[in-house]
Amino acid sequence: MMNAKTSTQALPGQRQTKQRALVYEVIRESKGPLTVPEIHVQVRQTMPRTGIATIYRTVKLLHSSKWIQAVTMPDGETRYESADLGHHHHFQCKICGEVLDIDHCPMSLAPGAELPGGYILHEHEITMYGICPRCR
Ligand SMILES: [Zn+2]
Ligand SMILES: [Zn+2]
């Protein structure tokens, strides 16, 4: 068929929409918050021609639209996760750097708790470190 090829080619706008949906899906399906280069690696498995600049642009857009939120790790690294996650913490492998979500909260002081001296707790962040199954 002469026009079989043109029918599979997406218009620039369609390609952008597909990339945006794919970036969000990669972030939402992940077991932990991802860096932009990690998102890039996964997006390229489906859309191999996607450049890292496109990922940066798309992540910025999803972040400003509040679909995703930024996670600043204690070492200063920025990662991204879906904005609809409940209270959770992070575990980072000290060897490969992979970050995993931990739904279990080890802290007994809940937000709103009063601390000695009249201080009221609003929130807490806990980052755990260890070794992942692949690095063991
Ligand atoms: Zn690891
Ligand atoms: Zn907690």
Coordinates of C-alpha atoms and ligand atoms in Angstrom, one line a residue:
M1 CA 0.0 0.0 0.0
M2 CA 1.3 3.4 -1.0
N3 CA 0.0 5.3 2.0
A4 CA 0.6 2.7 4.7
K5 CA 3.6 4.5 6.0
T6 CA 2.0 7.9 6.4
S7 CA -0.9 6.5 8.5
T8 CA 1.5 5.3 11.2
Q9 CA 3.4 8.6 11.4
A10 CA 2.1 10.8 14.2
L11 CA 1.8 14.5 13.9
P12 CA 4.2 16.6 16.0
G13 CA 1.4 17.4 18.5
Q14 CA 0.3 13.7 18.8
R15 CA 3.9 12.7 19.4
Q16 CA 4.2 15.3 22.2
T17 CA 1.0 14.1 23.9
K18 CA 2.2 10.5 23.6
Q19 CA 5.6 11.4 25.2
R20 CA 3.9 13.2 28.0
A21 CA 1.6 10.3 28.8
L22 CA 4.5 7.9 28.6
V23 CA 6.7 10.0 31.0
Y24 CA 3.8 10.2 33.5
E25 CA 3.2 6.5 33.2
V26 CA 6.9 5.7 33.8
I27 CA 6.9 7.9 36.9
R28 CA 3.6 6.5 38.2
E29 CA 4.5 2.8 37.6
S30 CA 7.9 3.1 39.3
K31 CA 8.6 1.5 42.7
G32 CA 10.3 4.7 43.8
P33 CA 11.1 8.3 42.8
L34 CA 13.2 8.6 39.6
T35 CA 15.9 11.0 38.3
V36 CA 15.4 12.6 34.9
P37 CA 18.2 10.3 33.4
E38 CA 16.4 7.2 34.9
I39 CA 13.1 8.4 33.3
H40 CA 14.9 8.9 30.0
V41 CA 16.2 5.3 30.0
Q42 CA 12.7 3.9 30.5
V43 CA 11.0 6.2 28.0
R44 CA 13.5 5.2 25.3
Q45 CA 12.5 1.5 25.7
T46 CA 9.1 2.6 24.1
M47 CA 10.1 5.7 22.1
P48 CA 13.8 5.2 21.3
R49 CA 14.2 8.6 19.5
T50 CA 13.3 10.7 22.6
G51 CA 16.1 13.0 23.7
I52 CA 16.9 14.0 27.3
A53 CA 16.0 17.6 26.7
T54 CA 12.4 16.5 25.9
I55 CA 12.3 14.5 29.2
Y56 CA 13.5 17.6 31.1
R57 CA 10.8 19.8 29.4
T58 CA 8.1 17.2 30.0
V59 CA 9.0 16.6 33.6
K60 CA 9.0 20.4 34.2
L61 CA 5.5 20.6 32.7
L62 CA 4.1 17.7 34.7
H63 CA 5.6 19.2 37.8
S64 CA 4.1 22.7 37.2
S65 CA 0.7 21.1 36.5
K66 CA 1.1 19.2 39.8
W67 CA 0.8 15.7 38.3
I68 CA 4.2 14.9 39.8
Q69 CA 6.1 16.2 42.8
A70 CA 9.9 16.6 43.4
V71 CA 11.7 14.7 46.0
T72 CA 15.0 16.2 47.2
M73 CA 17.3 13.5 48.5
P74 CA 19.6 14.3 51.5
D75 CA 22.6 14.4 49.1
G76 CA 20.8 17.1 47.0
E77 CA 19.7 14.9 44.1
T78 CA 16.2 15.7 42.7
R79 CA 13.9 12.8 41.9
Y80 CA 10.2 12.8 40.8
E81 CA 7.2 10.8 41.9
S82 CA 3.5 10.8 41.3
A83 CA 1.7 13.6 43.2
D84 CA -1.1 11.3 44.5
L85 CA 1.0 9.1 46.7
G86 CA 0.1 8.9 50.4
H87 CA 2.4 9.2 53.4
H88 CA 5.6 7.1 52.7
H89 CA 9.3 7.1 53.0
H90 CA 12.3 6.2 50.8
F91 CA 15.0 3.6 50.9
Q92 CA 18.2 4.1 48.8
C93 CA 20.7 1.4 47.9
K94 CA 24.1 2.6 48.9
I95 CA 25.7 0.7 46.0
C96 CA 23.6 1.4 42.9
G97 CA 21.6 4.4 44.2
E98 CA 18.2 3.0 43.4
V99 CA 15.4 4.5 45.5
L100 CA 12.4 2.5 46.6
D101 CA 9.2 3.6 48.2
I102 CA 8.5 2.3 51.8
D103 CA 4.9 2.6 52.8
H104 CA 5.5 1.5 56.4
C105 CA 6.1 4.5 58.7
P106 CA 8.5 3.7 61.6
M107 CA 7.7 6.9 63.5
S108 CA 5.2 6.8 66.3
L109 CA 4.8 10.6 66.5
A110 CA 2.0 11.5 64.1
P111 CA 1.5 15.0 62.6
G112 CA -0.2 17.2 65.2
A113 CA 1.6 15.6 68.1
E114 CA 2.9 17.9 70.8
L115 CA 6.6 17.7 71.6
P116 CA 8.2 18.6 75.0
G117 CA 8.3 22.4 75.3
G118 CA 5.1 23.0 73.3
Y119 CA 6.4 22.3 69.8
I120 CA 3.8 20.9 67.4
L121 CA 5.0 18.4 64.8
H122 CA 3.8 19.1 61.3
E123 CA 5.7 16.5 59.2
H124 CA 8.7 14.3 59.0
E125 CA 11.0 12.9 56.3
I126 CA 12.9 9.7 56.7
T127 CA 15.4 8.3 54.2
M128 CA 16.7 4.8 54.9
Y129 CA 19.9 3.4 53.4
G130 CA 20.9 -0.2 52.7
I131 CA 21.6 -2.7 49.9
C132 CA 19.1 -3.8 47.2
P133 CA 18.6 -7.5 46.2
R134 CA 20.6 -7.0 43.0
C135 CA 23.6 -5.6 44.8
R136 CA 23.7 -8.1 47.6
Ligands
ZN1 ZN 21.4 -1.6 44.4
ZN2 ZN 6.3 8.6 58.4

